[in-house]
Short mmCIF file of C-alpha atoms and ligand atoms in Angstrom, two decimals:
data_model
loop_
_atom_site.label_atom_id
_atom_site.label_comp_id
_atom_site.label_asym_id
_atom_site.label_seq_id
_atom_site.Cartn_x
_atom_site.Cartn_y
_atom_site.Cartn_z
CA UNK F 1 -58.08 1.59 -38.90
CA UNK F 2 -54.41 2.47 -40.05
CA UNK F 3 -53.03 -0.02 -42.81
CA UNK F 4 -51.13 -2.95 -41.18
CA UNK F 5 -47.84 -2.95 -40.27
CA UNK F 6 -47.32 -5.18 -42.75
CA UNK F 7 -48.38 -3.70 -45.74
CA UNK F 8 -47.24 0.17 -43.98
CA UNK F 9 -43.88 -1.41 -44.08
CA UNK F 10 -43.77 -2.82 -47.60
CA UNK F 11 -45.97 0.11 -49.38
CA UNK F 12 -44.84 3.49 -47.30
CA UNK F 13 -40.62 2.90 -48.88
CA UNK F 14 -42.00 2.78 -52.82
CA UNK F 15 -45.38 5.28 -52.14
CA UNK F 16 -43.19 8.57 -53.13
CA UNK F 17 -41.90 6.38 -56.17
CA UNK F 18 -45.73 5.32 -57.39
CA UNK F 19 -47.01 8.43 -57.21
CA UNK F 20 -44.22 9.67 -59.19
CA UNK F 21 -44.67 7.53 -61.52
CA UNK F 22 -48.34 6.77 -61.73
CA UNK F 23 -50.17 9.98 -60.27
CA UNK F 24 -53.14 9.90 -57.95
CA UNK F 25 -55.34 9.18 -57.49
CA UNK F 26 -55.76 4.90 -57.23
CA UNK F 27 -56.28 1.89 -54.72
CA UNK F 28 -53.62 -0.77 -54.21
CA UNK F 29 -54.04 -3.73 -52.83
CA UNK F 30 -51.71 -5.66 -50.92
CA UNK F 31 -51.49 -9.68 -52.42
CA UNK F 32 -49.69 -10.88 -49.54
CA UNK F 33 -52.51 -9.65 -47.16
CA UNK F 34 -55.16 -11.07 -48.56
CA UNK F 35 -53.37 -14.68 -49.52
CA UNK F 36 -53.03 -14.80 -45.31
CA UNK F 37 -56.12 -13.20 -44.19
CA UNK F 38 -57.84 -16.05 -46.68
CA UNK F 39 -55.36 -18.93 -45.42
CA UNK F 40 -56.13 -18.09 -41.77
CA UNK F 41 -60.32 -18.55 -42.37
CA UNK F 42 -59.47 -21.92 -43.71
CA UNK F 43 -57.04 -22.88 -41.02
CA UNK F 44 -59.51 -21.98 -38.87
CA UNK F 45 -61.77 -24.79 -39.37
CA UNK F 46 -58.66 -26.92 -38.71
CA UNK F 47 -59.48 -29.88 -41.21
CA UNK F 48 -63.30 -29.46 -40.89
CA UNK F 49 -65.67 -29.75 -44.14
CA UNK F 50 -65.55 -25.98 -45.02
CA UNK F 51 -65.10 -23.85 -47.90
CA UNK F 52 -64.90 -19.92 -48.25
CA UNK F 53 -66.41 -18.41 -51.53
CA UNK F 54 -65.54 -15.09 -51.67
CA UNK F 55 -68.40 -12.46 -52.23
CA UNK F 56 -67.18 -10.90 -55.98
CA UNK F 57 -69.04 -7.67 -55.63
CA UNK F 58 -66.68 -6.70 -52.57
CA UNK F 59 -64.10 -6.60 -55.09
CA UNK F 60 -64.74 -7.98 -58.38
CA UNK F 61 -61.03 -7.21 -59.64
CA UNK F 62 -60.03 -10.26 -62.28
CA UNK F 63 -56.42 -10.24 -60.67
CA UNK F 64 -57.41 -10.46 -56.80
CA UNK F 65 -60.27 -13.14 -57.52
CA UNK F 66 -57.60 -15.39 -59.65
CA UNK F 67 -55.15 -14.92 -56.33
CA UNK F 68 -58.01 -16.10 -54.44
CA UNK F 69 -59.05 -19.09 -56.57
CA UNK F 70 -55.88 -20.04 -56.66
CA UNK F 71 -55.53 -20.65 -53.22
CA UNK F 72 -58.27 -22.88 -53.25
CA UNK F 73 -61.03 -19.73 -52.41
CA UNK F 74 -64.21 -20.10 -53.95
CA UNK F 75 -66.21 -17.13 -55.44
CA UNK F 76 -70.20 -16.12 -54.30
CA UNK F 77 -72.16 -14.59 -57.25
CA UNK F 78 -75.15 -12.76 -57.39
CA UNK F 79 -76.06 -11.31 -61.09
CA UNK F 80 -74.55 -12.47 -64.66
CA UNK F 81 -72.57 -10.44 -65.14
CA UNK F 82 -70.53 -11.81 -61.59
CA UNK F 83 -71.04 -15.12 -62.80
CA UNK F 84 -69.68 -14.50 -66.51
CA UNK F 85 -66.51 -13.92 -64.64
CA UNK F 86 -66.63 -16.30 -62.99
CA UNK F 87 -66.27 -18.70 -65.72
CA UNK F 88 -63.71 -16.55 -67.67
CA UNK F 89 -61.37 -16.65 -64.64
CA UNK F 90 -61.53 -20.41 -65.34
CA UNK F 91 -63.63 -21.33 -62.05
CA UNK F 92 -65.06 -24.35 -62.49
CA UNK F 93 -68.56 -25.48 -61.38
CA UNK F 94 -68.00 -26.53 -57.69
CA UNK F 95 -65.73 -23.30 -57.37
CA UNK F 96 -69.24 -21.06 -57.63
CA UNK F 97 -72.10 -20.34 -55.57
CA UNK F 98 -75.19 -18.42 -56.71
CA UNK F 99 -77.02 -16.03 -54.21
CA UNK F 100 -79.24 -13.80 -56.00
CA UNK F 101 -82.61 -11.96 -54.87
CA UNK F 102 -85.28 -10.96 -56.95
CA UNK F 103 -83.83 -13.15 -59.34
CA UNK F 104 -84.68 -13.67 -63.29
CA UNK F 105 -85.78 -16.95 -65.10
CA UNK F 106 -82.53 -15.71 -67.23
CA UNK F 107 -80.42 -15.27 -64.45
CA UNK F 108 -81.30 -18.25 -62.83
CA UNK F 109 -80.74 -20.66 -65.81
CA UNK F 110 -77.15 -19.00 -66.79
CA UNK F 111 -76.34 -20.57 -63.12
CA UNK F 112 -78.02 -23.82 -63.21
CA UNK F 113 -75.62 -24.10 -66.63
CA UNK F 114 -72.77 -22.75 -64.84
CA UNK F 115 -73.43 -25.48 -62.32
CA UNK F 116 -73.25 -23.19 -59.45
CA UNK F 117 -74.32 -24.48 -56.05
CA UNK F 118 -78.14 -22.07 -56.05
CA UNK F 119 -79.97 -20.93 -52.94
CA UNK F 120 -83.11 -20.10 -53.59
CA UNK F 121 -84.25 -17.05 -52.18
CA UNK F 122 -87.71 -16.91 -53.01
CA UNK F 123 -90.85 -19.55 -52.93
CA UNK F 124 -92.82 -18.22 -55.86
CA UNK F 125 -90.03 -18.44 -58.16
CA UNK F 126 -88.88 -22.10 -56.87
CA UNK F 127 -92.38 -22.92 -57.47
CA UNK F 128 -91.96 -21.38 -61.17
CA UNK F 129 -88.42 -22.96 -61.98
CA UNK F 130 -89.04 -26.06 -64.06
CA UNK F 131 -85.55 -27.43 -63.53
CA UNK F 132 -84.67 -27.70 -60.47
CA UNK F 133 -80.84 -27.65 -59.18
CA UNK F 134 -78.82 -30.64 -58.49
CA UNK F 135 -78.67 -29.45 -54.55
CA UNK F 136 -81.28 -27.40 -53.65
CA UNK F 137 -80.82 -24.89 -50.86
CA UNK F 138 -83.06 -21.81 -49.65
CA UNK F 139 -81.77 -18.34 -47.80
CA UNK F 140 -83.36 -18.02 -44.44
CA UNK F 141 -85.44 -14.74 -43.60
CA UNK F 142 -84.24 -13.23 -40.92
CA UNK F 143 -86.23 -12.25 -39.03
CA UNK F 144 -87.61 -14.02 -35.87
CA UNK F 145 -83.89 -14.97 -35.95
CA UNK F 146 -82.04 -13.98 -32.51
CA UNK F 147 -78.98 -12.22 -33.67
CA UNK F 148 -80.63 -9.48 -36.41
CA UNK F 149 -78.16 -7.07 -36.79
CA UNK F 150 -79.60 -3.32 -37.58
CA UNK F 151 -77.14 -2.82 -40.26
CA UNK F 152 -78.75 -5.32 -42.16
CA UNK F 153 -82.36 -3.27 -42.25
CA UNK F 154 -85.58 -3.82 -40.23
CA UNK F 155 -85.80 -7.62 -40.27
CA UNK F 156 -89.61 -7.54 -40.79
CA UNK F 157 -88.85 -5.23 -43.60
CA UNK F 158 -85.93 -7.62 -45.21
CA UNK F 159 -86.72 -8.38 -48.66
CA UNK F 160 -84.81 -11.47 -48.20
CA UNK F 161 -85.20 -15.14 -48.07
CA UNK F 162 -87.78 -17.27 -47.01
CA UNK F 163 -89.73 -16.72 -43.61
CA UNK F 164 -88.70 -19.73 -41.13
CA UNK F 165 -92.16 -20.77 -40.40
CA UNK F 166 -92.55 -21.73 -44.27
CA UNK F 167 -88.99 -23.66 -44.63
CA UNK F 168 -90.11 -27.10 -43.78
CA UNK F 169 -92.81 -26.88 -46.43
CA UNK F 170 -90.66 -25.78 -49.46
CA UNK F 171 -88.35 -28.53 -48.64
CA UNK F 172 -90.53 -30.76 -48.83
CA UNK F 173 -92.31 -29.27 -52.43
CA UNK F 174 -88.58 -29.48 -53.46
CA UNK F 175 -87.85 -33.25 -52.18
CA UNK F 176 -91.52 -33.99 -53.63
CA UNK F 177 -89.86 -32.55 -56.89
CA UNK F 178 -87.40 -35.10 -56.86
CA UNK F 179 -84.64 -33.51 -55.25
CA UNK F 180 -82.09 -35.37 -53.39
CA UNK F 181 -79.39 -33.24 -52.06
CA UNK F 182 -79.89 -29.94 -49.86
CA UNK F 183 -78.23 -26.87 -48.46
CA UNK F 184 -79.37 -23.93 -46.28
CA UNK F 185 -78.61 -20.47 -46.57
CA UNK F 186 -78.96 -17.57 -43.58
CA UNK F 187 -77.16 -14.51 -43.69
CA UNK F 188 -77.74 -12.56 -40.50
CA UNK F 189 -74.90 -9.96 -39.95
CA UNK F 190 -73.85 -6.66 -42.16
CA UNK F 191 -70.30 -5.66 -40.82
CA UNK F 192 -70.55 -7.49 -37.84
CA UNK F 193 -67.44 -6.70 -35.00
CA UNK F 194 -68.93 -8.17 -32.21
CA UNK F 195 -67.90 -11.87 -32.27
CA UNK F 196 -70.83 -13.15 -29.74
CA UNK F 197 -73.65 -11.55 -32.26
CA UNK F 198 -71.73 -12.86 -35.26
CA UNK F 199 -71.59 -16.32 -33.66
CA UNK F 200 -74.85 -16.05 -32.71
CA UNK F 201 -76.26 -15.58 -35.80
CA UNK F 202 -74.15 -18.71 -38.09
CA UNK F 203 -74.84 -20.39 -34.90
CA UNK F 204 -78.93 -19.84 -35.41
CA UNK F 205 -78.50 -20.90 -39.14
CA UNK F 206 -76.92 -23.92 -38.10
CA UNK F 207 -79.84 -24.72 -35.47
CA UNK F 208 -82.89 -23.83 -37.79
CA UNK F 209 -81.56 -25.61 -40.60
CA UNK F 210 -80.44 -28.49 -37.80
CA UNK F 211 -84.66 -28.31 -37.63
CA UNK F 212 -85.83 -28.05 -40.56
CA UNK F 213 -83.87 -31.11 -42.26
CA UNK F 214 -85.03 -33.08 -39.52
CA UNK F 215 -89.18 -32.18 -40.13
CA UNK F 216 -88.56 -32.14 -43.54
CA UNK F 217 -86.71 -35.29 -43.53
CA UNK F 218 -83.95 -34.58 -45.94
CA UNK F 219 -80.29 -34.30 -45.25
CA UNK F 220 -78.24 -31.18 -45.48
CA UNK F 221 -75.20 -31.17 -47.63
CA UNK F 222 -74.07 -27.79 -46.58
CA UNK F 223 -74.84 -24.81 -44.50
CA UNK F 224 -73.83 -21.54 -45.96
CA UNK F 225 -73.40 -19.08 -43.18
CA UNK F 226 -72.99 -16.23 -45.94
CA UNK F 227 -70.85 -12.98 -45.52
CA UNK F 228 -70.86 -10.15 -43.13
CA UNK F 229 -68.00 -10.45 -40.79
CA UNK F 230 -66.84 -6.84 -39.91
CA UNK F 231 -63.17 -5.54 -39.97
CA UNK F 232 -62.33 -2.99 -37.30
CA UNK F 233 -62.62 0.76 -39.58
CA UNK F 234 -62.31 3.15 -36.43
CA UNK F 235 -58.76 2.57 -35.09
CA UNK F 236 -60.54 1.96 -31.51
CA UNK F 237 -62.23 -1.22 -33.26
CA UNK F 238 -61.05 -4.64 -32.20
CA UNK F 239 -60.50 -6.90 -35.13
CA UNK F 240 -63.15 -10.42 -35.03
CA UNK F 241 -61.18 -13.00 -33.98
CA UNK F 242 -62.15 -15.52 -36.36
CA UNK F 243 -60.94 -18.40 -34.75
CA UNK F 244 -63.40 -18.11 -32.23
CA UNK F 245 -66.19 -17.69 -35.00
CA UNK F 246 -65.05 -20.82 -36.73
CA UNK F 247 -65.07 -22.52 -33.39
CA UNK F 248 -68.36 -21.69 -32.41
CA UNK F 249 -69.68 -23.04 -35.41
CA UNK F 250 -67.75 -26.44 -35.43
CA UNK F 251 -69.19 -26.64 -32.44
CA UNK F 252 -72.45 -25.77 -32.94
CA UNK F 253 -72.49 -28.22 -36.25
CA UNK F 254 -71.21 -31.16 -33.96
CA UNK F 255 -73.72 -30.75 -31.47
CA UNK F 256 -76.64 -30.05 -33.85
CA UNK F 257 -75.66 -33.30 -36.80
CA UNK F 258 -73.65 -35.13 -34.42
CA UNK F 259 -71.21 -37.11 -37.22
CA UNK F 260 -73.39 -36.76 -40.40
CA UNK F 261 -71.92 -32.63 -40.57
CA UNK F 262 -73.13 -31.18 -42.93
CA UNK F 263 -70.04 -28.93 -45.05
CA UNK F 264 -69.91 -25.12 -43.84
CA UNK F 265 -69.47 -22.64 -46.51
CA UNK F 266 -69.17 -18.85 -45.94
CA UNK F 267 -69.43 -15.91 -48.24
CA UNK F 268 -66.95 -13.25 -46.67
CA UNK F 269 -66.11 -10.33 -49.08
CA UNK F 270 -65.49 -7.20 -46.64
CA UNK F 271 -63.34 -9.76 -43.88
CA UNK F 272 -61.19 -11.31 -46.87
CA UNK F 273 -60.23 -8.05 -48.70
CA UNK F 274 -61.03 -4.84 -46.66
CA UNK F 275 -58.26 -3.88 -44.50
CA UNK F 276 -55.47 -4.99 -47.44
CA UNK F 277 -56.62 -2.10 -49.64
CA UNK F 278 -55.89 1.93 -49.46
CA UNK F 279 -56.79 4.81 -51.59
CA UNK F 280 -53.67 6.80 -52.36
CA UNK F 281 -54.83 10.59 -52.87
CA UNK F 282 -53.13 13.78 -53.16
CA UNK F 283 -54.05 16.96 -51.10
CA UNK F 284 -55.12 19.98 -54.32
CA UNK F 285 -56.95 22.46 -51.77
CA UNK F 286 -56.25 23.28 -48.27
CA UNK F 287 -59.59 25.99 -47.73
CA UNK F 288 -60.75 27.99 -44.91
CA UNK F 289 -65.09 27.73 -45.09
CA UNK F 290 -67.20 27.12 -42.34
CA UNK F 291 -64.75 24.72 -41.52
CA UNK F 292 -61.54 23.55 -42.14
CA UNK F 293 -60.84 21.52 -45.38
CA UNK F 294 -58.64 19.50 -47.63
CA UNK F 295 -59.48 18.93 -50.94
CA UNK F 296 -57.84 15.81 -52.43
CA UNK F 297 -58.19 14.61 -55.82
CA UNK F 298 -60.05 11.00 -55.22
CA UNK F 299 -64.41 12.27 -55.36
CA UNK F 300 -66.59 9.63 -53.46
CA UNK F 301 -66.86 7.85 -57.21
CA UNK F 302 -64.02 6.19 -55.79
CA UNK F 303 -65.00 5.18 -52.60
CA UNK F 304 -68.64 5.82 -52.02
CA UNK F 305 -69.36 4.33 -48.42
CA UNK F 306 -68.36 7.82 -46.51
CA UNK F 307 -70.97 10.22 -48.39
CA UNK F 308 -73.22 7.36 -48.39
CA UNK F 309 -73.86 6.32 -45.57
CA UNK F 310 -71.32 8.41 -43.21
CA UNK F 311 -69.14 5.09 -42.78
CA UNK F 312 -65.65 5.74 -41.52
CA UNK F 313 -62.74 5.19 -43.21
CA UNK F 314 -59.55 6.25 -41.43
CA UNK F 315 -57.34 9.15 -43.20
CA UNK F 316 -53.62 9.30 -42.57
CA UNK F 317 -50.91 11.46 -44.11
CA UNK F 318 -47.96 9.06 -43.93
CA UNK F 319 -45.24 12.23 -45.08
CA UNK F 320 -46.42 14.46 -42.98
CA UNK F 321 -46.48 13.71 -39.39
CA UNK F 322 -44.04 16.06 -37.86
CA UNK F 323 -46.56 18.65 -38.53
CA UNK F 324 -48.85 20.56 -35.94
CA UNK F 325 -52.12 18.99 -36.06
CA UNK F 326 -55.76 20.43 -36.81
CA UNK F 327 -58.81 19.59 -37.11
CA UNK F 328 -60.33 19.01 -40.63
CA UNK F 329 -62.68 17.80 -43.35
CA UNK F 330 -61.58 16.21 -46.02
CA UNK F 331 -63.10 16.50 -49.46
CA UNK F 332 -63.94 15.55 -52.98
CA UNK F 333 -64.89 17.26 -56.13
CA UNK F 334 -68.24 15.86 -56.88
CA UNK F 335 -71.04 18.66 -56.70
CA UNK F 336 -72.55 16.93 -53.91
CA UNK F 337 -72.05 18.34 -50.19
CA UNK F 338 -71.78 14.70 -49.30
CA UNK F 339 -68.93 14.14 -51.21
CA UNK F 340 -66.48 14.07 -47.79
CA UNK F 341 -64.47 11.27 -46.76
CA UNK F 342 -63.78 12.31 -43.22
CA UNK F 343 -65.42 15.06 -40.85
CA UNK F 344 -63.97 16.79 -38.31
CA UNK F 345 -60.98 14.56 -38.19
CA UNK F 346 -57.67 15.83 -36.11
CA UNK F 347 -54.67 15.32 -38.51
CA UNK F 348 -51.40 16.72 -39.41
CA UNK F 349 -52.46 20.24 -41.05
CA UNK F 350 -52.60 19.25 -44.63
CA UNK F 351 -51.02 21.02 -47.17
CA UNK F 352 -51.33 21.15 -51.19
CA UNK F 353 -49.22 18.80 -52.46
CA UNK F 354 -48.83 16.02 -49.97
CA UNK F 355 -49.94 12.50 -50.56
CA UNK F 356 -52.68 11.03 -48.31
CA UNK F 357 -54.37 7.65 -47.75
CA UNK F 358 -57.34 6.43 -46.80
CA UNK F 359 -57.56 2.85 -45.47
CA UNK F 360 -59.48 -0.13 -45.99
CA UNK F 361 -60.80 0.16 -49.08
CA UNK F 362 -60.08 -3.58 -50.57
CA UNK F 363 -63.73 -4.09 -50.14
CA UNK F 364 -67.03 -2.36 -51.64
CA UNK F 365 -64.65 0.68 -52.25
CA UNK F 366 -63.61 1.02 -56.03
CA UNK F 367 -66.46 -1.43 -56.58
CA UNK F 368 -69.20 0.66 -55.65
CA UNK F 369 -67.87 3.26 -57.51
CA UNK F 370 -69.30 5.61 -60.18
CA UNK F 371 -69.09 8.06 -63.11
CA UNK F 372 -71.31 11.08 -61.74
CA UNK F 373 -70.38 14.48 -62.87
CA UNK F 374 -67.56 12.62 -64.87
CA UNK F 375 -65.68 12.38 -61.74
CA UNK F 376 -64.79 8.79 -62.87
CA UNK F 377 -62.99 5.95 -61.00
CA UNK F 378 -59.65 5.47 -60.45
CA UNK F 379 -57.05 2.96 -61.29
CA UNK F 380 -56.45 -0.26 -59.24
CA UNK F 381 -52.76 -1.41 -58.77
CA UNK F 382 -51.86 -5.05 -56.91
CA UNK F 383 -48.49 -5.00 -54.35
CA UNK F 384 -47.80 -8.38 -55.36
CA UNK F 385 -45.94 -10.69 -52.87
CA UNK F 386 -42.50 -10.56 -54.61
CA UNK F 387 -43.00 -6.65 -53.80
CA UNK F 388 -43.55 -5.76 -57.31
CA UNK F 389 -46.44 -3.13 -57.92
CA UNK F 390 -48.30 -3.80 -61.01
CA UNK F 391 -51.71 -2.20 -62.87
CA UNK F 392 -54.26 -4.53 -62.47
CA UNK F 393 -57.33 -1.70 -63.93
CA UNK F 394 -56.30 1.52 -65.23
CA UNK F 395 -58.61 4.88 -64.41
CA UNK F 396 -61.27 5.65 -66.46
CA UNK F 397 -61.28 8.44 -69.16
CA UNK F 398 -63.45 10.02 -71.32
CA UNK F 399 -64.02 6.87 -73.77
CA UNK F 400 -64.92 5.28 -70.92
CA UNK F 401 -67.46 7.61 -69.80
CA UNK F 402 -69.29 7.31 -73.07
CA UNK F 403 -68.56 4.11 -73.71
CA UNK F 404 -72.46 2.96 -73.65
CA UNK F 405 -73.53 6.46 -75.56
CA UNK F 406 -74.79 6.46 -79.33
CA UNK F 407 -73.55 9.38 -81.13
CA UNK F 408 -76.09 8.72 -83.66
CA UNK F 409 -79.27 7.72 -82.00
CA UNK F 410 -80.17 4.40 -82.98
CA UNK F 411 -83.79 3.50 -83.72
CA UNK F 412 -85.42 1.70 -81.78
CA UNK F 413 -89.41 2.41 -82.83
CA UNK F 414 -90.33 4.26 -85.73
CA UNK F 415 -92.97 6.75 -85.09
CA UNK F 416 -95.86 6.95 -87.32
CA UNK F 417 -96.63 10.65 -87.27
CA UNK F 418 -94.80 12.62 -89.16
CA UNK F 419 -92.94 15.98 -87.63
CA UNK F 420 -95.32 18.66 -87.39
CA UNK F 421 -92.76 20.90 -89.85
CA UNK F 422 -92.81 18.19 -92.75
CA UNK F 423 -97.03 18.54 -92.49
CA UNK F 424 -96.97 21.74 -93.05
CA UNK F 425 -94.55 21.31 -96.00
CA UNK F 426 -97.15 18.71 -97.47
CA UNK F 427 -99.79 20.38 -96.93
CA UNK F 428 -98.79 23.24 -99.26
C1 PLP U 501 -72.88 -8.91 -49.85
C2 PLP U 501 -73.02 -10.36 -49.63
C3 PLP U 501 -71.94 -11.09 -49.13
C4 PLP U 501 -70.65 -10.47 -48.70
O1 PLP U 501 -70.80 -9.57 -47.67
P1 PLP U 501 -69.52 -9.02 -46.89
O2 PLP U 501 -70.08 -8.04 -45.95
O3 PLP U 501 -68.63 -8.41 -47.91
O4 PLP U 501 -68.89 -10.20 -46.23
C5 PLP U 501 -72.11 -12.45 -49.01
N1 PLP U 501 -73.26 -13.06 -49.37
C6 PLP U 501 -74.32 -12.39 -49.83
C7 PLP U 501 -75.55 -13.11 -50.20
C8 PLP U 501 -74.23 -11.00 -49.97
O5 PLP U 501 -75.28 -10.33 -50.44
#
């Protein structure tokens, strides 16, 4: 849905003056709406045990995760290469959770060294691990679960977590192991609006693992409701009102541990960052096909969720409103006919020239992005909260593109024939 107010108010007066300066096309990311959006989840809880780690792959930008850690945020990891920066942003061990599927031996010890909190997601490879965590937690499957939401794939065809009829008896391998402290893991929900079926479904973590300490006989230390709260992308969408989410857990926590709560951590990404990001474009084409179309200068290597998998994002030309309307698509460059970010969309008639955003793009937008047909990603600038707008990853270029390429071909295994040319040379 549109930008807030908020950020409209403080980005729309400098926009002209960016672009000017900068070009187009690039996200920016408004500070001051992220620093509340994170302050109001913790506020939330009102005092309870609960901590927020935010999921790095929604926006794995070193400036916005040190604003976050620096509130007191955690971060959620799920590969090295998350957790290495993790640890060069400074975040200490408590600061990091590890969530990982189909993980590595590897992988796995570079976060039992990091001292992240680990949920195991698998059985087989908890029964390969020889060192086991200090807290030892496992990711629910989900299905047989009430809440499954469809955006999170067929439950009976998740290739996640452990099914709940085999919990009980891999915490108690891991407590005959010789562990001592425990945590539970469920993420249900993929984009979830609806606050009853996100409730729901931290609400049925909460319960099974309520269960399955109690067979088991262990204690929980934490329940880790994971990500997947929605923000409203449609500008019909109602936003979650996370208070009520937050409530429904305490409450569900109370009733299920009574005073021994165990600590509630979540794992939002999209909910923390989403709506406080925008992808500033500029219109290149206006072209009469089949249809009516824009052509702007971003390609879905920017923001990929549209052509992927048709997700709306909501397009706005902020200079241009007096202007009859029509209705459009709106295009990339990529040689790919999926490479649209809106369809049929009514909008001021767009003409070359004029500068256009499209919203909430602060999570899984640049991050997703790609260097396909050397349509390469943009830059990333920060509105910080003292107004100033400041570079916090510049576009890509041509270096970039080849960074990983060997001009001279490097050997990797010799071969012991020799070229067919050579045996004829020999052989005379
Ligand atoms: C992707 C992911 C998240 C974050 O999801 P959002 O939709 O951005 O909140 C959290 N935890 C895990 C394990 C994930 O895979």
């Amino acid at each position: 849905m549109p930008i807030s107010d908020e950020f409209a108010g403080r980005l729309l007066p400098v926009l002209e003056e960016i672009v000017a300066a900068y070009g187009t096309p690039f996200h920016i990311y408004d500070a001051r709406g992220i620093t509340e959006t994170y302050r109001g989840m913790v506020e939330a809880f009102a005092g309870e045990p609960y901590r927020q780690y935010f999921a790095v792959k929604a926006l794995p930008n070193p400036a916005v995760l040190s604003l976050l850690l620096a509130q007191g945020s955690g971060l959620d990891c799920a590969s090295p290469i998350e957790l290495e920066l993790a640890a060069r942003l400074g975040a200490s061990t408590d600061d990091v959770v590890f969530t990982s599927n189909n993980t590595s031996p590897a992988e796995y010890r570079q976060a039992l060294d990091a001292g992240a909190l680990i949920t195991f997601d698998d059985r087989a490879f908890f029964e390969r691990v020889e060192t086991l965590p200090e807290t030892v937690s496992f990711r629910i499957a989900p299905h047989g679960l009430a809440a499954g939401s469809t955006l999170m794939g067929d439950a009976a065809h998740t290739k996640f977590g452990v099914p709940a009829n085999e919990l009980v008896e891999v915490y108690r391998d891991a407590r005959r192991r010789g562990a001592t402290r425990f945590g539970i893991h469920g993420m249900i929900c993929a984009n979830e609006l609806d606050i009853d079926r996100a409730s729901r479904a931290a609400v049925d973590v909460i319960e099974l693992g309520a269960l399955v300490a109690a067979e088991a006989g262990i204690e929980l230390d934490y329940v880790n409701v994971g990500g997947g709260l929605g923000i409203p992308y449609r500008p019909e969408d109602k936003p979650l009102d996370f208070g009520a989410y937050a409530d429904a857990i305490v409450q569900a926590q109370k009733r299920c541990f009574g005073n021994g709560t165990p600590r509630i951590l979540t794992e939002c990404g999209r909910y923390v960052t989403g709506p406080h990001g925008v992808l500033v474009t500029r219109v290149i084409n206006r072209m009469r096909k089949a249809r009516e179309m824009a052509g702007v200068d971003a390609s879905m290597s920017a923001l990929m969720r549209p052509g992927f998998y048709g997700a709306y994002h909501h397009f706005s030309l902020p200079f241009a409103s007096d202007r009859p309307e029509v209705e459009i698509d709106v295009v990339g460059a990529l040689c790919e006919n999926m490479d649209k970010f809106a369809i049929g969309r009514t909008v001021p008639d767009p003409t070359v020239g004029d500068i256009a955003l499209i919203h909430d793009t602060g999570a899984h937008g640049h991050a997703m992005g790609f260097t396909y047909n050397g349509r390469l990603r943009p830059a990333e600038l920060l509105l910080t909260e003292s107004g100033d707008v400041v570079e916090i990853r510049r576009a890509e270029g041509f270096d970039d593109y080849l960074a990983t390429a060997r001009w001279q071909p490097r050997t990797v295994v010799r071969g012991c024939g020799s070229h067919p040319a050579q045996e004829a040379k020999e052989a005379k």
